[in-house]
Short mmCIF file of C-alpha atoms in Angstrom, two decimals:
data_model
loop_
_atom_site.label_atom_id
_atom_site.label_comp_id
_atom_site.label_asym_id
_atom_site.label_seq_id
_atom_site.Cartn_x
_atom_site.Cartn_y
_atom_site.Cartn_z
CA MET A 1 -13.26 -7.34 25.19
CA ASN A 2 -16.60 -7.62 25.77
CA ARG A 3 -16.82 -5.94 28.98
CA LYS A 4 -14.37 -3.37 27.83
CA PRO A 5 -15.91 -1.52 24.50
CA TYR A 6 -12.99 0.66 23.47
CA ILE A 7 -10.67 -1.83 24.27
CA SER A 8 -9.07 -1.99 20.54
CA LEU A 9 -8.65 1.66 20.61
CA LEU A 10 -7.18 1.69 23.80
CA MET A 11 -4.38 -1.21 22.37
CA ILE A 12 -3.71 0.76 19.47
CA ALA A 13 -3.47 4.24 21.54
CA VAL A 14 -0.45 2.00 23.22
CA CYS A 15 1.55 0.90 19.95
CA LEU A 16 0.91 3.94 18.21
CA PRO A 17 4.03 5.69 19.51
CA PHE A 18 6.47 2.53 19.33
CA ILE A 19 5.21 1.84 15.44
CA LEU A 20 5.37 5.33 14.30
CA TRP A 21 8.90 5.51 15.77
CA TYR A 22 10.14 2.47 14.09
CA ILE A 23 7.97 2.38 10.57
CA CYS A 24 10.05 6.78 10.37
CA SER A 25 13.10 4.94 10.27
CA ILE A 26 12.44 3.36 7.29
CA GLY A 27 14.28 5.43 4.94
CA PRO A 28 13.19 5.16 1.21
CA THR A 29 14.15 2.49 -1.73
CA PHE A 30 12.62 1.72 -5.66
CA ASP A 31 9.32 3.59 -6.65
CA ASP A 32 9.38 5.52 -3.06
CA TYR A 33 12.15 7.61 -5.52
CA THR A 34 10.02 8.26 -8.28
CA SER A 35 6.36 8.59 -6.77
CA LEU A 36 4.47 11.81 -6.77
CA GLN A 37 4.78 11.67 -3.01
CA SER A 38 8.62 11.82 -3.31
CA THR A 39 10.25 14.73 -3.35
CA TRP A 40 9.28 15.23 -7.66
CA PHE A 41 10.37 18.23 -8.32
CA THR A 42 14.27 17.04 -8.88
CA GLN A 43 12.34 14.68 -11.27
CA ILE A 44 10.78 17.50 -13.67
CA SER A 45 12.61 20.49 -13.30
CA ASP A 46 14.85 19.60 -16.51
CA ALA A 47 10.91 19.36 -18.34
CA GLY A 48 9.24 21.79 -16.46
CA THR A 49 5.94 20.26 -16.67
CA ILE A 50 3.46 18.87 -13.88
CA PRO A 51 3.49 15.01 -14.02
CA PRO A 52 0.31 13.78 -15.90
CA ASP A 53 -0.68 11.99 -12.20
CA ALA A 54 -1.29 15.17 -11.07
CA PHE A 55 -4.22 15.72 -12.54
CA ARG A 56 -5.97 12.54 -10.88
CA ARG A 57 -4.22 12.19 -7.84
CA PRO A 58 -3.67 16.08 -6.70
CA PHE A 59 -3.23 15.26 -3.22
CA ASP A 60 -0.07 12.90 -4.16
CA PHE A 61 1.44 16.00 -6.29
CA LEU A 62 0.27 18.40 -3.24
CA LEU A 63 2.72 16.10 -0.44
CA GLY A 64 5.66 15.79 -3.17
CA TYR A 65 5.66 19.76 -3.68
CA LEU A 66 5.77 20.14 0.39
CA VAL A 67 8.43 17.98 0.62
CA GLY A 68 10.37 19.10 -2.75
CA TRP A 69 10.34 22.32 -0.76
CA MET A 70 11.42 20.88 2.28
CA PRO A 71 13.55 17.79 1.57
CA ALA A 72 14.08 16.89 5.38
CA LEU A 73 10.72 16.19 5.08
CA PHE A 74 11.25 13.60 3.63
CA PRO A 75 10.43 10.42 4.15
CA VAL A 76 8.65 10.93 7.96
CA LEU A 77 6.44 13.15 6.75
CA ASN A 78 5.19 10.55 4.51
CA HIS A 79 5.29 8.04 6.70
CA VAL A 80 3.28 10.05 9.73
CA ILE A 81 0.65 10.92 7.34
CA ILE A 82 0.54 7.25 5.84
CA ILE A 83 0.15 6.29 10.03
CA LEU A 84 -2.32 9.01 10.36
CA GLY A 85 -4.48 7.75 7.68
CA HIS A 86 -4.37 4.30 8.52
CA THR A 87 -5.13 4.82 12.40
CA LEU A 88 -8.01 7.47 11.47
CA SER A 89 -9.82 4.09 9.36
CA ALA A 90 -9.44 1.63 11.79
CA LEU A 91 -11.19 4.26 14.10
CA LEU A 92 -13.82 4.41 11.40
CA VAL A 93 -13.51 0.64 11.27
CA PHE A 94 -14.88 0.54 15.26
CA THR A 95 -18.08 3.20 14.31
CA ILE A 96 -19.05 1.70 11.66
CA CYS A 97 -19.30 -1.21 13.59
CA ARG A 98 -20.74 -0.23 16.15
CA ARG A 99 -23.12 1.77 14.00
CA LEU A 100 -24.26 -1.95 12.27
CA SER A 101 -24.91 -3.06 16.25
CA PHE A 102 -22.56 -5.70 16.17
CA THR A 103 -21.35 -6.89 19.44
CA SER A 104 -18.84 -5.29 21.12
CA LEU A 105 -16.25 -8.41 21.51
CA ALA A 106 -16.70 -8.21 17.00
CA THR A 107 -16.11 -4.35 17.40
CA ASN A 108 -13.33 -4.93 19.01
CA ILE A 109 -11.70 -7.64 16.60
CA ALA A 110 -12.68 -6.01 13.40
CA THR A 111 -10.93 -3.43 14.85
CA LEU A 112 -7.72 -5.25 15.63
CA PHE A 113 -7.68 -7.43 12.19
CA PHE A 114 -7.50 -4.20 10.30
CA PHE A 115 -5.16 -2.41 12.25
CA PHE A 116 -2.64 -4.86 12.63
CA SER A 117 -3.46 -7.10 9.20
CA PRO A 118 -0.36 -7.95 7.21
CA ALA A 119 -1.96 -6.81 4.45
CA THR A 120 -1.32 -2.95 5.03
CA LEU A 121 1.75 -3.62 5.34
CA GLY A 122 2.72 -2.88 1.15
CA ALA A 123 0.72 0.30 1.57
CA THR A 124 2.04 1.74 5.26
CA LEU A 125 5.80 0.32 5.29
CA ALA A 126 6.02 2.32 1.45
CA CYS A 127 6.43 5.83 1.23
CA ASP A 128 4.18 6.24 -1.78
CA GLY A 129 1.23 4.18 0.08
CA PHE A 130 -0.57 7.87 0.75
CA ASN A 131 -2.86 7.38 -2.00
CA GLN A 132 -3.86 3.60 -1.05
CA THR A 133 -4.65 4.68 2.62
CA TYR A 134 -6.53 8.00 2.19
CA SER A 135 -8.70 6.73 -0.54
CA GLN A 136 -10.25 4.03 1.85
CA LEU A 137 -10.55 6.72 4.43
CA TRP A 138 -12.45 8.53 2.55
CA GLY A 139 -14.41 5.81 1.57
CA LEU A 140 -15.08 4.98 4.73
CA LEU A 141 -16.03 8.45 6.09
CA ALA A 142 -18.63 8.23 2.84
CA LEU A 143 -19.79 4.83 3.96
CA LEU A 144 -20.23 5.77 7.84
CA LEU A 145 -21.74 9.08 6.84
CA TYR A 146 -24.70 7.38 4.41
CA LEU A 147 -25.11 4.92 6.90
CA LYS A 148 -26.03 7.84 8.96
CA GLY A 149 -28.54 9.52 6.88
CA CYS A 150 -26.31 12.58 6.44
CA ARG A 151 -27.05 14.70 3.12
CA LEU A 152 -26.37 13.49 -0.49
CA TRP A 153 -23.83 15.76 -1.29
CA GLN A 154 -21.42 15.24 2.22
CA TRP A 155 -21.62 11.36 1.03
CA LEU A 156 -20.78 11.87 -2.59
CA LEU A 157 -18.09 14.60 -1.68
CA CYS A 158 -16.40 12.40 0.19
CA VAL A 159 -16.45 9.61 -2.92
CA GLY A 160 -15.64 12.92 -4.86
CA ILE A 161 -12.47 13.24 -2.76
CA ALA A 162 -11.62 9.50 -2.80
CA VAL A 163 -11.29 9.20 -6.39
CA LEU A 164 -9.27 12.33 -5.81
CA SER A 165 -6.23 9.90 -3.71
CA LYS A 166 -6.43 7.26 -6.33
CA GLU A 167 -8.96 6.08 -8.71
CA ASN A 168 -10.46 2.87 -7.12
CA GLY A 169 -12.16 5.25 -4.94
CA LEU A 170 -14.75 5.02 -7.55
CA ALA A 171 -15.80 2.02 -5.96
CA TRP A 172 -17.11 4.01 -3.09
CA ALA A 173 -19.73 5.86 -4.78
CA VAL A 174 -21.23 2.11 -5.08
CA VAL A 175 -20.84 0.45 -1.77
CA PRO A 176 -22.35 2.18 0.94
CA PRO A 177 -25.84 1.77 -0.70
CA VAL A 178 -25.35 -1.76 -0.84
CA ILE A 179 -24.35 -2.08 3.07
CA ALA A 180 -26.94 0.43 4.13
CA TYR A 181 -30.10 -2.22 2.66
CA ALA A 182 -27.92 -5.17 3.15
CA PHE A 183 -28.51 -4.15 7.12
CA GLN A 184 -32.27 -2.79 6.14
CA GLN A 185 -31.29 1.42 6.85
CA VAL A 186 -33.05 2.06 3.10
CA SER A 187 -35.31 0.02 0.90
CA LEU A 188 -33.89 -1.30 -2.25
CA ARG A 189 -35.72 1.55 -4.75
CA GLN A 190 -33.38 4.00 -2.38
CA THR A 191 -30.72 1.42 -3.19
CA PHE A 192 -30.93 1.56 -6.69
CA ARG A 193 -31.49 5.43 -7.27
CA HIS A 194 -28.07 5.85 -4.65
CA ILE A 195 -26.13 3.25 -7.23
CA GLY A 196 -27.32 5.07 -9.79
CA TYR A 197 -26.03 8.28 -8.92
CA GLY A 198 -22.75 6.23 -7.95
CA LEU A 199 -22.46 5.45 -11.65
CA LEU A 200 -23.04 8.79 -12.68
CA ILE A 201 -19.58 9.99 -10.90
CA ALA A 202 -17.97 7.20 -12.23
CA LEU A 203 -19.53 8.34 -15.56
CA ALA A 204 -18.29 11.69 -15.35
CA TYR A 205 -15.07 10.81 -13.49
CA PHE A 206 -14.04 9.26 -16.82
CA LEU A 207 -15.60 11.69 -19.73
CA ILE A 208 -13.39 14.56 -17.12
CA TYR A 209 -10.48 12.33 -17.66
CA GLY A 210 -11.12 11.93 -21.25
CA ILE A 211 -10.90 15.13 -22.18
CA VAL A 212 -8.13 16.26 -20.21
CA TYR A 213 -6.10 13.06 -21.90
CA ILE A 214 -7.77 13.83 -26.06
CA SER A 215 -6.80 17.94 -25.18
CA GLY A 216 -3.71 17.24 -24.30
CA ILE A 217 -3.54 18.74 -20.77
CA SER A 218 -2.02 15.89 -19.40
CA GLY A 219 -0.92 12.74 -20.83
CA ILE A 220 -2.07 9.07 -19.75
CA GLU A 221 0.62 6.99 -17.77
CA TYR A 222 -0.16 3.21 -17.03
CA ALA A 223 2.65 -0.10 -16.80
CA GLU A 224 2.31 -2.45 -19.75
CA GLU A 225 1.47 -5.31 -17.16
CA TYR A 226 -1.60 -3.69 -16.31
CA THR A 227 -2.87 -4.29 -20.08
CA ASN A 228 -1.32 -7.51 -20.62
CA ALA A 229 -1.54 -9.66 -18.00
CA THR A 230 -2.78 -13.35 -18.84
CA LEU A 231 -5.85 -15.18 -17.57
CA LEU A 232 -3.09 -17.57 -15.66
CA SER A 233 -1.76 -14.11 -14.03
CA HIS A 234 -5.15 -12.81 -13.26
CA VAL A 235 -6.05 -16.69 -10.85
CA LYS A 236 -2.49 -16.51 -9.28
CA ASP A 237 -3.51 -12.11 -8.17
CA PHE A 238 -6.83 -13.66 -7.21
CA VAL A 239 -5.43 -16.39 -4.54
CA GLN A 240 -2.34 -13.50 -3.94
CA LEU A 241 -5.35 -11.20 -2.89
CA MET A 242 -7.54 -13.61 -0.67
CA ALA A 243 -4.27 -15.16 1.32
CA TYR A 244 -2.98 -11.75 1.75
CA THR A 245 -6.20 -10.47 2.91
CA TRP A 246 -7.62 -13.23 5.78
CA VAL A 247 -4.09 -15.59 6.29
CA PRO A 248 -1.71 -13.91 8.52
CA VAL A 249 0.91 -16.16 7.72
CA ASP A 250 5.21 -14.71 7.42
CA TYR A 251 4.81 -15.14 3.63
CA MET A 252 8.49 -13.87 3.11
CA SER A 253 9.50 -17.16 4.64
CA ILE A 254 8.01 -19.05 2.02
CA VAL A 255 8.23 -16.87 -1.27
CA TYR A 256 11.21 -14.87 -0.39
CA ALA A 257 14.65 -18.30 -0.93
CA PRO A 258 17.60 -15.89 1.44
CA THR A 259 14.82 -15.79 4.10
CA ARG A 260 12.91 -19.19 3.52
CA ASN A 261 11.95 -20.79 6.56
CA LEU A 262 8.91 -22.86 6.32
CA PHE A 263 9.07 -23.76 9.83
CA ILE A 264 7.99 -20.07 10.57
CA ALA A 265 5.80 -20.50 8.04
CA ALA A 266 4.20 -23.43 9.68
CA ILE A 267 4.29 -21.37 12.77
CA THR A 268 2.31 -18.73 11.91
CA LEU A 269 -0.09 -20.53 9.60
CA LEU A 270 -0.71 -23.28 12.81
CA LEU A 271 -1.79 -19.85 14.89
CA SER A 272 -3.94 -18.29 12.60
CA LEU A 273 -6.00 -21.93 11.52
CA PRO A 274 -7.75 -22.04 14.81
CA PHE A 275 -9.75 -18.38 14.01
CA LEU A 276 -10.03 -18.96 10.43
CA LEU A 277 -11.44 -22.41 11.09
CA LEU A 278 -14.23 -21.08 13.41
CA LEU A 279 -15.10 -18.48 11.42
CA ALA A 280 -16.03 -21.30 9.10
CA THR A 281 -18.46 -23.33 10.88
CA LYS A 282 -20.30 -20.25 10.60
CA TYR A 283 -20.95 -21.07 6.71
CA LYS A 284 -24.97 -21.12 7.05
CA LEU A 285 -23.92 -17.03 7.28
CA LEU A 286 -23.48 -17.27 3.54
CA LYS A 287 -27.50 -17.81 3.28
CA THR A 288 -27.73 -14.24 4.79
CA ARG A 289 -28.31 -11.12 2.95
CA GLN A 290 -25.79 -9.39 5.22
CA LEU A 291 -22.88 -11.30 4.65
CA LEU A 292 -23.77 -12.02 0.91
CA LEU A 293 -23.80 -8.41 0.24
CA LEU A 294 -20.67 -7.77 2.31
CA ILE A 295 -18.83 -9.97 0.40
CA LEU A 296 -20.62 -8.23 -3.01
CA CYS A 297 -18.42 -5.20 -1.48
CA PHE A 298 -15.21 -6.65 -0.66
CA PHE A 299 -15.37 -7.52 -4.64
CA ILE A 300 -15.88 -4.85 -5.84
CA LEU A 301 -13.62 -2.36 -3.99
CA VAL A 302 -10.91 -5.09 -5.18
CA SER A 303 -12.18 -5.27 -8.77
CA PRO A 304 -9.81 -2.78 -10.23
CA HIS A 305 -6.63 -4.31 -9.28
CA LEU A 306 -8.09 -7.76 -10.06
CA ILE A 307 -8.76 -6.65 -13.79
CA THR A 308 -5.77 -5.33 -13.63
CA VAL A 309 -3.02 -6.36 -11.59
CA VAL A 310 -2.39 -7.13 -7.60
CA SER A 311 0.81 -6.19 -5.98
CA ILE A 312 1.28 -6.52 -1.90
CA MET A 313 0.07 -3.17 -1.66
CA HIS A 314 -3.08 -3.30 -3.68
CA ASN A 315 -4.05 -5.75 -0.84
CA TYR A 316 -5.18 -2.41 1.31
CA ALA A 317 -7.93 -1.64 -1.04
CA ALA A 318 -10.85 -3.89 0.66
CA LEU A 319 -9.66 -4.66 3.99
CA SER A 320 -12.05 -2.58 6.10
CA ILE A 321 -14.63 -4.95 4.59
CA ALA A 322 -12.94 -7.44 5.11
CA ALA A 323 -13.32 -6.16 8.59
CA LEU A 324 -16.65 -6.28 8.76
CA ILE A 325 -17.58 -9.58 7.67
CA ILE A 326 -15.17 -10.65 10.07
CA ALA A 327 -17.33 -7.89 12.53
CA PHE A 328 -20.39 -9.67 11.40
CA ILE A 329 -19.73 -13.40 11.49
CA VAL A 330 -18.05 -12.85 15.31
CA SER A 331 -20.92 -11.66 16.39
CA GLN A 332 -22.88 -15.34 15.68
CA VAL A 333 -19.81 -16.80 17.23
CA SER A 334 -21.27 -17.99 20.95
CA ASN A 335 -18.31 -19.66 22.79
CA LYS A 336 -16.56 -16.07 23.35
CA LYS A 337 -13.69 -17.96 25.34
CA LEU A 338 -12.85 -20.34 22.28
CA LEU A 339 -13.22 -16.46 19.78
CA MET A 340 -10.98 -15.12 22.26
CA ALA A 341 -8.14 -17.39 22.61
CA SER A 342 -8.54 -18.35 18.82
CA PHE A 343 -8.23 -14.90 17.73
CA THR A 344 -4.94 -13.96 20.10
CA LEU A 345 -3.32 -16.65 18.38
CA TYR A 346 -4.58 -15.28 14.95
CA LEU A 347 -3.12 -11.34 16.43
CA ALA A 348 0.30 -12.83 17.58
CA ALA A 349 0.65 -14.23 13.69
CA ALA A 350 -0.22 -11.41 12.08
CA ILE A 351 1.99 -9.05 14.56
CA PHE A 352 5.10 -11.52 13.98
CA THR A 353 4.74 -10.82 10.00
CA ASP A 354 4.33 -7.62 10.69
CA ILE A 355 7.85 -6.92 12.68
CA HIS A 356 9.26 -9.46 10.34
CA HIS A 357 8.46 -7.22 7.03
CA TYR A 358 9.30 -4.19 9.07
CA LYS A 359 12.59 -5.03 9.56
CA ALA A 360 13.28 -6.50 5.81
CA ALA A 361 12.35 -3.04 4.92
CA ASN A 362 14.65 -1.23 6.96
CA GLN A 363 17.38 -3.17 6.63
CA SER A 364 16.68 -2.78 2.50
CA SER A 365 16.59 1.14 3.17
CA LEU A 366 19.51 1.04 5.44
CA LEU A 367 20.99 -0.96 2.31
CA SER A 368 20.24 2.53 0.17
CA LYS A 369 21.35 3.96 2.36
CA ARG A 370 25.09 2.65 2.77
CA MET A 371 24.94 3.17 -1.27
CA ALA A 372 24.60 6.11 -1.59
CA LEU A 373 26.45 7.51 0.77
CA LEU A 374 29.71 4.88 -0.43
CA ALA A 375 29.29 6.89 -3.99
CA ILE A 376 29.60 10.21 -1.99
CA SER A 377 32.25 9.15 0.04
CA LYS A 378 34.09 8.68 -3.04
CA ALA A 379 34.34 11.58 -4.55
CA ASP A 380 35.44 14.98 -3.30
CA ARG A 381 32.10 17.16 -4.64
CA PRO A 382 29.09 17.04 -6.06
CA LEU A 383 29.22 15.26 -9.53
CA GLN A 384 27.91 16.70 -12.45
CA ARG A 385 27.75 13.67 -14.70
CA VAL A 386 27.93 10.32 -13.78
CA THR A 387 27.32 7.19 -15.59
CA CYS A 388 24.80 4.05 -13.86
CA ILE A 389 25.49 0.65 -15.06
CA ASN A 390 22.64 -1.64 -13.24
CA ILE A 391 22.76 -5.21 -13.53
CA ASP A 392 18.83 -5.53 -13.42
CA ASN A 393 18.64 -9.20 -13.39
CA PRO A 394 15.22 -10.01 -13.45
CA ASP A 395 15.85 -13.42 -12.01
CA GLU A 396 17.67 -12.46 -8.84
CA PRO A 397 15.52 -12.56 -5.77
CA ARG A 398 13.31 -9.37 -4.41
CA TYR A 399 9.80 -9.81 -2.37
CA SER A 400 7.88 -6.07 -3.35
CA ASN A 401 9.60 -2.92 -1.25
CA PHE A 402 10.40 -5.60 1.94
CA CYS A 403 13.78 -6.90 0.62
CA VAL A 404 14.70 -5.09 -2.71
CA ARG A 405 17.83 -5.75 -4.95
CA PRO A 406 20.82 -3.45 -4.54
CA VAL A 407 19.89 -1.44 -8.41
CA ASP A 408 16.56 -0.84 -6.99
CA ALA A 409 18.01 -0.04 -3.56
CA PHE A 410 20.05 2.44 -5.25
CA ALA A 411 17.17 3.81 -7.13
CA TRP A 412 18.87 4.52 -10.30
CA GLY A 413 21.40 6.63 -8.57
CA LEU A 414 18.55 8.75 -6.76
CA SER A 415 19.71 7.36 -3.61
CA VAL A 416 22.39 9.15 -3.82
CA ARG A 417 20.78 12.53 -4.65
CA HIS A 418 18.21 12.15 -1.18
CA TYR A 419 21.09 11.11 0.86
CA SER A 420 23.59 14.07 -0.42
CA HIS A 421 20.20 16.21 0.83
CA TYR A 422 20.10 17.09 -2.39
CA ALA A 423 22.96 18.79 -2.64
CA TRP A 424 23.90 16.62 -5.80
CA GLN A 425 21.81 17.81 -8.51
CA THR A 426 23.72 15.30 -10.97
CA SER A 427 22.96 14.32 -14.04
CA ILE A 428 22.84 10.30 -14.45
CA SER A 429 22.94 8.16 -17.71
CA GLU A 430 21.25 4.73 -17.26
CA ILE A 431 23.15 1.56 -18.42
CA ASN A 432 20.89 -1.76 -17.69
CA LEU A 433 22.79 -5.06 -18.19
CA SER A 434 20.57 -8.68 -17.28
CA GLN A 435 24.00 -10.06 -16.46
CA TYR A 436 27.47 -9.08 -14.80
CA ASP A 437 30.26 -9.90 -16.60
CA ALA A 438 33.43 -7.92 -15.55
CA GLN A 439 35.06 -7.08 -19.91
CA GLN A 440 31.75 -5.60 -20.72
CA VAL A 441 31.14 -3.40 -17.87
CA LYS A 442 35.20 -2.19 -17.55
CA SER A 443 34.68 -1.43 -21.30
CA LEU A 444 31.18 0.42 -21.02
CA ALA A 445 32.86 2.33 -18.42
CA ASP A 446 35.67 3.14 -20.16
CA SER A 447 33.28 4.89 -22.96
CA ALA A 448 31.46 6.65 -20.34
CA LEU A 449 34.65 8.36 -18.88
CA LYS A 450 36.15 9.03 -22.64
CA ALA A 451 32.86 10.91 -23.20
CA GLY A 452 32.81 12.99 -19.92
CA SER A 453 30.81 11.02 -17.06
CA GLU A 454 33.24 12.56 -13.85
CA ALA A 455 32.47 8.52 -12.85
CA VAL A 456 30.65 5.42 -13.10
CA TRP A 457 28.62 3.54 -10.52
CA VAL A 458 27.95 -0.04 -11.52
CA VAL A 459 25.34 -1.62 -9.26
CA GLY A 460 24.12 -4.92 -8.75
CA ASN A 461 27.16 -7.14 -8.83
CA SER A 462 26.38 -9.41 -6.23
CA ASN A 463 29.86 -9.90 -4.70
CA GLU A 464 29.73 -6.03 -4.18
CA PRO A 465 26.55 -4.18 -4.44
CA LEU A 466 28.49 -0.59 -5.83
CA ILE A 467 31.61 -0.32 -7.46
CA VAL A 468 32.35 3.29 -7.96
CA LEU A 469 34.91 3.53 -10.93
CA SER A 470 36.89 7.09 -11.70
CA LYS A 471 39.10 8.45 -14.01
#
């Protein structure tokens, strides 16, 4: 790697066609059907209003508008755009490392770490990872332009686009001056002045957002768990974010009971440990301004999630800075052979975990497709009115968007719309039960059929994921 400064980019270029081919085969499940990046026209046409999130995430809305008019593009277009954004971000990580004068070996390791890290999976395997990916892409471009000494408006423009991609992009209004100061590219006075500009952008954003809300132009949508999180949940979020960012263990073999395999989890942990321990031996670098400020920037970028809630997708937010931290530490390692050997093992654990999670996500999407096609096959025409009885048992095992439950795969009947190529514009009434009770389900189904439903979809029975009842 040291003699070939572009080896990481070559590896990514070789892998990219295969990554695109496989990821584009993953169909939508769960939230993929209801995000702004989906064919949103099927969800808001009745209300005739623009979703509130369209004002703060306009690029999501534009993508949803595009696939709304051309549904055949969904979700392949989403996947292509997300992988393109992630690849461009990896290229920016590479370029920034060279700009900061890291060694070629450190630059290549940091780039490969960023591109193949399992921390990317929540964003890159989901159809709705568009905003997370491009918030970081524009933030990295803002950082690169700042380090190159660009005009102030160019840096701030990139920050603005990052914010409109996803609001946590506001952190990039502060991060570039801090990193530039860490590597002695700007003075302390200039750093504080530019951080002030960044804070003014943040203030302006919240003022505009508040005016839009108060004026009634748009409402504010938020999940209760974002504001009702306990101290213990915040601690768990912190541990999860740290673990997913730095340790490429096959977590599916730990936390998801149906596929639990502690042997595989142990193997991936053992493969990653030599590299992590090698980094740990450089603990004295914590005394340096560069590493301390890089760590500060890492926490600035993840802070919006740590004060609300962390999901697997949110591990992506500061992954680029984690890569820069690794590049800085690796640049100080003298034993290059040991470094390359340990990172090769680390990379093997990461790629294995990537593949395992991809397969699980693909299986979940295939379950969604099978259930939808079964519902379609049970009718001789598109149905106008259906009742969907969801057995929504919160204790049933699931694992983010990789291993979803049948009720999530079916997505409250939205999968039927998708796999009918939107010929089924069915009105779906929902009934949610926490447990399957045959008598209760039969009674509810009979009542729904008598009330005018043409069919009843019973979703989530452990023995039969989808039961179709009709008159």
